[in-house]
Amino acid sequence: GENVEQHPSTLSVQEGDSAVIKCTYSDSASNYFPWYKQELGKGPQLIIDIRSNVGEKKDQRIAVTLNKTAKHFSLHITETQPEDSAVYFCAASKETSGSRLTFGEGTQLTVNP
Amino acid sequence: DSGVTQTPKHLITATGQRVTLRCSPRSGDLSVYWYQQSLDQGLQFLIQYYNGEERAKGNILERFSAQQFPDLHSELNLSSLELGDSALYFCASSVAPAGRGLNNEQFFGPGTRLTVL
């Protein structure tokens, strides 16, 4: 089955700096890659996603890039703010598996004011 | 607020007992997914339903079962509970059915925290 690896497990940045989280996946048939933000005591919140026919997608301070050949995708957060502090999860899925999500291990992002 | 509701928020029970977790999907969503989040295994897919029918199964134990009702709400039943079943259980929903050439976004509920003593 699919395996998703995520790095780093923890990331600490200063407010205003950029943060980058990287994921690799194993199944070349995967074609949908969402990113979730999970705050303490809450459920994962979808923040951005990318499909395999697109190489990059931006939404304000957040961007995701996908390299299908290398089977990796990354989340980029610019101008970080303290409220960006949370655990971020990458995930992968493919339609033939019923769209189930396989998650990475998560990255604890801390933005220091 | 994702629009997905889950009850109860917290559940404390003893080993050997049985519990039922409930999920109501977003209005208009036909697919429901159950995930388990534990410290040692992360977020893991358990099972998916679409319009009342089971569509995909993941690492779900035989002691666990689920169903989706005609009004599209879903229940996850956990029986013969063990200490290791303590975890957060999340429900997610999406619009599109599985395998129709469309990977639609999954929106997660707030979860149920299960503690088995």
mmCIF file of C-alpha atoms in Angstrom:
data_model
loop_
_atom_site.group_PDB
_atom_site.id
_atom_site.type_symbol
_atom_site.label_atom_id
_atom_site.label_comp_id
_atom_site.label_asym_id
_atom_site.label_seq_id
_atom_site.Cartn_x
_atom_site.Cartn_y
_atom_site.Cartn_z
ATOM 1 C CA GLY A 1 0.000 0.000 0.000
ATOM 2 C CA GLU A 2 0.847 3.668 -0.006
ATOM 3 C CA ASN A 3 3.502 4.997 2.362
ATOM 4 C CA VAL A 4 3.928 8.711 3.075
ATOM 5 C CA GLU A 5 6.979 10.087 4.842
ATOM 6 C CA GLN A 6 7.082 13.609 6.229
ATOM 7 C CA HIS A 7 9.986 15.789 7.361
ATOM 8 C CA PRO A 8 10.849 17.450 9.628
ATOM 9 C CA SER A 9 8.914 16.213 12.639
ATOM 10 C CA THR A 10 9.402 19.552 14.393
ATOM 11 C CA LEU A 11 10.101 22.995 12.961
ATOM 12 C CA SER A 12 10.656 26.225 14.840
ATOM 13 C CA VAL A 13 10.824 29.560 13.003
ATOM 14 C CA GLN A 14 10.748 33.234 13.839
ATOM 15 C CA GLU A 15 7.661 35.225 13.016
ATOM 16 C CA GLY A 16 7.920 36.520 9.455
ATOM 17 C CA ASP A 17 10.230 33.752 8.282
ATOM 18 C CA SER A 18 9.234 31.023 5.825
ATOM 19 C CA ALA A 19 8.546 27.403 6.710
ATOM 20 C CA VAL A 20 8.885 24.400 4.427
ATOM 21 C CA ILE A 21 7.593 20.888 5.105
ATOM 22 C CA LYS A 22 8.401 18.022 2.762
ATOM 23 C CA CYS A 23 6.677 14.723 2.031
ATOM 24 C CA THR A 24 7.450 11.741 -0.152
ATOM 25 C CA TYR A 25 5.038 9.060 -1.288
ATOM 26 C CA SER A 26 5.581 5.561 -2.603
ATOM 27 C CA ASP A 27 2.636 4.778 -4.887
ATOM 28 C CA SER A 28 3.013 6.362 -8.323
ATOM 29 C CA ALA A 29 -0.754 5.948 -8.851
ATOM 30 C CA SER A 30 -1.544 8.480 -6.109
ATOM 31 C CA ASN A 31 -3.040 11.582 -7.680
ATOM 32 C CA TYR A 32 -4.381 13.793 -4.902
ATOM 33 C CA PHE A 33 -2.270 15.425 -2.187
ATOM 34 C CA PRO A 34 -3.962 17.496 0.528
ATOM 35 C CA TRP A 35 -2.390 19.288 3.484
ATOM 36 C CA TYR A 36 -4.111 19.556 6.840
ATOM 37 C CA LYS A 37 -3.518 21.803 9.840
ATOM 38 C CA GLN A 38 -4.441 20.428 13.234
ATOM 39 C CA GLU A 39 -4.639 22.680 16.270
ATOM 40 C CA LEU A 40 -4.699 21.292 19.779
ATOM 41 C CA GLY A 41 -8.005 19.641 20.592
ATOM 42 C CA LYS A 42 -9.398 20.059 17.094
ATOM 43 C CA GLY A 43 -9.859 17.981 13.982
ATOM 44 C CA PRO A 44 -7.591 18.297 10.928
ATOM 45 C CA GLN A 45 -8.465 21.308 8.793
ATOM 46 C CA LEU A 46 -7.860 21.203 5.037
ATOM 47 C CA ILE A 47 -5.669 24.162 4.110
ATOM 48 C CA ILE A 48 -4.589 23.413 0.540
ATOM 49 C CA ASP A 49 -4.466 20.530 -1.884
ATOM 50 C CA ILE A 50 -2.922 19.679 -5.237
ATOM 51 C CA ARG A 51 -3.772 17.170 -7.927
ATOM 52 C CA SER A 52 -1.290 15.259 -10.027
ATOM 53 C CA ASN A 53 -1.952 17.286 -13.185
ATOM 54 C CA VAL A 54 -0.660 20.448 -11.497
ATOM 55 C CA GLY A 55 2.886 21.277 -10.398
ATOM 56 C CA GLU A 56 2.213 24.164 -8.044
ATOM 57 C CA LYS A 57 -0.707 25.825 -6.299
ATOM 58 C CA LYS A 58 -0.828 29.010 -4.200
ATOM 59 C CA ASP A 59 -3.331 30.424 -1.764
ATOM 60 C CA GLN A 60 -2.199 33.680 -0.167
ATOM 61 C CA ARG A 61 0.746 32.803 2.134
ATOM 62 C CA ILE A 62 0.532 29.073 1.466
ATOM 63 C CA ALA A 63 1.839 27.183 -1.555
ATOM 64 C CA VAL A 64 2.255 23.533 -2.415
ATOM 65 C CA THR A 65 4.563 22.048 -5.037
ATOM 66 C CA LEU A 66 4.461 18.563 -6.519
ATOM 67 C CA ASN A 67 7.204 16.629 -8.283
ATOM 68 C CA LYS A 68 5.589 13.491 -9.696
ATOM 69 C CA THR A 69 8.839 12.102 -11.059
ATOM 70 C CA ALA A 70 10.530 12.220 -7.676
ATOM 71 C CA LYS A 71 7.267 11.430 -5.871
ATOM 72 C CA HIS A 72 7.523 14.274 -3.426
ATOM 73 C CA PHE A 73 5.489 17.328 -2.541
ATOM 74 C CA SER A 74 6.106 20.271 -0.238
ATOM 75 C CA LEU A 75 4.196 22.870 1.737
ATOM 76 C CA HIS A 76 5.564 26.406 1.834
ATOM 77 C CA ILE A 77 4.298 28.987 4.312
ATOM 78 C CA THR A 78 5.615 32.528 3.892
ATOM 79 C CA GLU A 79 5.505 35.417 6.368
ATOM 80 C CA THR A 80 4.693 33.047 9.209
ATOM 81 C CA GLN A 81 2.554 34.261 12.100
ATOM 82 C CA PRO A 82 2.135 32.870 15.630
ATOM 83 C CA GLU A 83 -1.330 31.592 14.677
ATOM 84 C CA ASP A 84 0.331 29.318 12.096
ATOM 85 C CA SER A 85 1.662 27.257 15.021
ATOM 86 C CA ALA A 86 0.041 23.813 14.797
ATOM 87 C CA VAL A 87 0.684 20.274 13.578
ATOM 88 C CA TYR A 88 0.670 19.965 9.800
ATOM 89 C CA PHE A 89 -0.065 16.703 7.998
ATOM 90 C CA CYS A 90 0.473 15.808 4.391
ATOM 91 C CA ALA A 91 -1.561 13.029 2.799
ATOM 92 C CA ALA A 92 -1.907 11.126 -0.447
ATOM 93 C CA SER A 93 -4.749 9.253 -2.081
ATOM 94 C CA LYS A 94 -5.844 7.684 -5.350
ATOM 95 C CA GLU A 95 -9.315 7.072 -6.657
ATOM 96 C CA THR A 96 -8.846 3.321 -7.049
ATOM 97 C CA SER A 97 -8.514 2.979 -3.284
ATOM 98 C CA GLY A 98 -11.763 4.802 -2.667
ATOM 99 C CA SER A 99 -10.017 8.096 -1.973
ATOM 100 C CA ARG A 100 -8.799 6.988 1.436
ATOM 101 C CA LEU A 101 -6.096 9.304 2.753
ATOM 102 C CA THR A 102 -2.685 7.989 3.798
ATOM 103 C CA PHE A 103 -1.120 10.519 6.144
ATOM 104 C CA GLY A 104 2.425 11.478 6.943
ATOM 105 C CA GLU A 105 3.578 11.490 10.562
ATOM 106 C CA GLY A 106 2.995 15.201 11.038
ATOM 107 C CA THR A 107 5.168 18.280 11.615
ATOM 108 C CA GLN A 108 4.865 20.370 14.760
ATOM 109 C CA LEU A 109 5.390 23.956 13.571
ATOM 110 C CA THR A 110 6.140 26.608 16.177
ATOM 111 C CA VAL A 111 6.272 30.254 15.144
ATOM 112 C CA ASN A 112 8.056 32.345 17.752
ATOM 113 C CA PRO A 113 6.925 35.981 18.086
ATOM 114 C CA ASP B 1 -16.315 24.761 11.563
ATOM 115 C CA SER B 2 -16.174 22.062 8.875
ATOM 116 C CA GLY B 3 -19.870 21.205 9.066
ATOM 117 C CA VAL B 4 -19.122 17.641 10.179
ATOM 118 C CA THR B 5 -20.435 16.854 13.643
ATOM 119 C CA GLN B 6 -19.357 14.075 15.961
ATOM 120 C CA THR B 7 -20.731 12.914 19.278
ATOM 121 C CA PRO B 8 -19.746 12.448 21.984
ATOM 122 C CA LYS B 9 -16.663 14.643 22.343
ATOM 123 C CA HIS B 10 -15.231 12.517 25.101
ATOM 124 C CA LEU B 11 -15.877 8.939 26.134
ATOM 125 C CA ILE B 12 -14.365 7.142 29.099
ATOM 126 C CA THR B 13 -15.054 3.457 29.493
ATOM 127 C CA ALA B 14 -13.572 0.236 30.803
ATOM 128 C CA THR B 15 -11.849 -2.654 29.071
ATOM 129 C CA GLY B 16 -14.232 -5.184 27.593
ATOM 130 C CA GLN B 17 -16.994 -2.653 27.048
ATOM 131 C CA ARG B 18 -18.686 -1.561 23.819
ATOM 132 C CA VAL B 19 -19.188 2.005 22.609
ATOM 133 C CA THR B 20 -20.807 3.733 19.653
ATOM 134 C CA LEU B 21 -19.450 6.885 18.058
ATOM 135 C CA ARG B 22 -21.712 8.983 15.879
ATOM 136 C CA CYS B 23 -20.989 11.209 12.898
ATOM 137 C CA SER B 24 -23.150 13.487 10.779
ATOM 138 C CA PRO B 25 -21.564 14.516 7.469
ATOM 139 C CA ARG B 26 -21.725 17.948 5.885
ATOM 140 C CA SER B 27 -25.000 18.710 4.176
ATOM 141 C CA GLY B 28 -24.899 17.185 0.697
ATOM 142 C CA ASP B 29 -21.927 14.906 1.320
ATOM 143 C CA LEU B 30 -22.521 11.252 0.515
ATOM 144 C CA SER B 31 -19.218 9.711 1.563
ATOM 145 C CA VAL B 32 -18.145 9.202 5.174
ATOM 146 C CA TYR B 33 -14.686 8.124 6.308
ATOM 147 C CA TRP B 34 -13.491 7.036 9.755
ATOM 148 C CA TYR B 35 -9.923 7.595 10.930
ATOM 149 C CA GLN B 36 -8.110 6.743 14.154
ATOM 150 C CA GLN B 37 -5.401 9.012 15.563
ATOM 151 C CA SER B 38 -3.072 7.602 18.182
ATOM 152 C CA LEU B 39 0.348 8.695 19.399
ATOM 153 C CA ASP B 40 2.135 5.593 18.155
ATOM 154 C CA GLN B 41 0.349 5.059 14.822
ATOM 155 C CA GLY B 42 -0.608 8.560 13.714
ATOM 156 C CA LEU B 43 -3.708 9.139 11.588
ATOM 157 C CA GLN B 44 -4.925 5.876 10.088
ATOM 158 C CA PHE B 45 -7.844 5.181 7.768
ATOM 159 C CA LEU B 46 -10.367 2.705 9.139
ATOM 160 C CA ILE B 47 -13.341 2.467 6.787
ATOM 161 C CA GLN B 48 -15.368 4.372 4.192
ATOM 162 C CA TYR B 49 -19.057 4.410 3.324
ATOM 163 C CA TYR B 50 -20.824 5.909 0.368
ATOM 164 C CA ASN B 51 -24.584 6.371 0.354
ATOM 165 C CA GLY B 52 -25.089 3.558 2.838
ATOM 166 C CA GLU B 53 -22.670 1.049 1.353
ATOM 167 C CA GLU B 54 -19.199 0.095 2.510
ATOM 168 C CA ARG B 55 -16.670 1.206 -0.126
ATOM 169 C CA ALA B 56 -13.206 0.720 1.326
ATOM 170 C CA LYS B 57 -11.630 -0.860 4.360
ATOM 171 C CA GLY B 58 -8.321 -0.012 5.969
ATOM 172 C CA ASN B 59 -6.671 -1.184 9.170
ATOM 173 C CA ILE B 60 -9.922 -1.769 11.001
ATOM 174 C CA LEU B 61 -9.989 -4.441 13.673
ATOM 175 C CA GLU B 62 -12.606 -7.193 13.573
ATOM 176 C CA ARG B 63 -13.881 -5.880 16.930
ATOM 177 C CA PHE B 64 -14.810 -2.644 15.162
ATOM 178 C CA SER B 65 -17.707 -2.167 12.776
ATOM 179 C CA ALA B 66 -19.475 0.738 11.150
ATOM 180 C CA GLN B 67 -22.558 1.561 9.161
ATOM 181 C CA GLN B 68 -24.115 4.474 7.334
ATOM 182 C CA PHE B 69 -27.826 5.059 7.683
ATOM 183 C CA PRO B 70 -30.390 6.294 5.102
ATOM 184 C CA ASP B 71 -30.107 9.828 6.490
ATOM 185 C CA LEU B 72 -26.340 9.511 5.787
ATOM 186 C CA HIS B 73 -25.167 9.739 9.372
ATOM 187 C CA SER B 74 -22.677 7.065 10.340
ATOM 188 C CA GLU B 75 -21.865 5.119 13.478
ATOM 189 C CA LEU B 76 -18.627 3.409 14.460
ATOM 190 C CA ASN B 77 -19.054 0.570 16.929
ATOM 191 C CA LEU B 78 -16.084 -0.524 19.023
ATOM 192 C CA SER B 79 -16.461 -3.673 21.102
ATOM 193 C CA SER B 80 -14.387 -5.732 23.549
ATOM 194 C CA LEU B 81 -12.382 -2.592 24.147
ATOM 195 C CA GLU B 82 -8.719 -2.806 25.064
ATOM 196 C CA LEU B 83 -6.380 -0.222 26.560
ATOM 197 C CA GLY B 84 -4.739 0.188 23.168
ATOM 198 C CA ASP B 85 -8.004 1.370 21.617
ATOM 199 C CA SER B 86 -7.655 4.663 23.469
ATOM 200 C CA ALA B 87 -7.324 7.268 20.722
ATOM 201 C CA LEU B 88 -9.003 10.098 18.884
ATOM 202 C CA TYR B 89 -11.538 8.928 16.337
ATOM 203 C CA PHE B 90 -12.314 11.254 13.469
ATOM 204 C CA CYS B 91 -15.036 11.203 10.910
ATOM 205 C CA ALA B 92 -14.607 12.975 7.581
ATOM 206 C CA SER B 93 -17.021 13.516 4.720
ATOM 207 C CA SER B 94 -16.787 14.348 1.054
ATOM 208 C CA VAL B 95 -19.175 15.076 -1.776
ATOM 209 C CA ALA B 96 -18.078 12.667 -4.467
ATOM 210 C CA PRO B 97 -18.514 8.926 -4.410
ATOM 211 C CA ALA B 98 -15.447 6.751 -4.444
ATOM 212 C CA GLY B 99 -13.905 5.710 -7.742
ATOM 213 C CA ARG B 100 -15.788 8.107 -9.998
ATOM 214 C CA GLY B 101 -12.649 9.770 -11.287
ATOM 215 C CA LEU B 102 -12.769 12.535 -8.724
ATOM 216 C CA ASN B 103 -10.811 12.860 -5.515
ATOM 217 C CA ASN B 104 -12.887 15.271 -3.561
ATOM 218 C CA GLU B 105 -11.801 17.128 -0.492
ATOM 219 C CA GLN B 106 -12.402 15.439 2.840
ATOM 220 C CA PHE B 107 -13.588 17.600 5.711
ATOM 221 C CA PHE B 108 -12.977 16.391 9.225
ATOM 222 C CA GLY B 109 -15.138 16.605 12.301
ATOM 223 C CA PRO B 110 -13.851 17.615 15.753
ATOM 224 C CA GLY B 111 -13.339 13.997 16.794
ATOM 225 C CA THR B 112 -14.266 11.785 19.718
ATOM 226 C CA ARG B 113 -11.603 11.164 22.344
ATOM 227 C CA LEU B 114 -11.940 7.621 23.635
ATOM 228 C CA THR B 115 -10.223 6.633 26.860
ATOM 229 C CA VAL B 116 -10.274 2.980 27.876
ATOM 230 C CA LEU B 117 -9.354 2.369 31.517
#
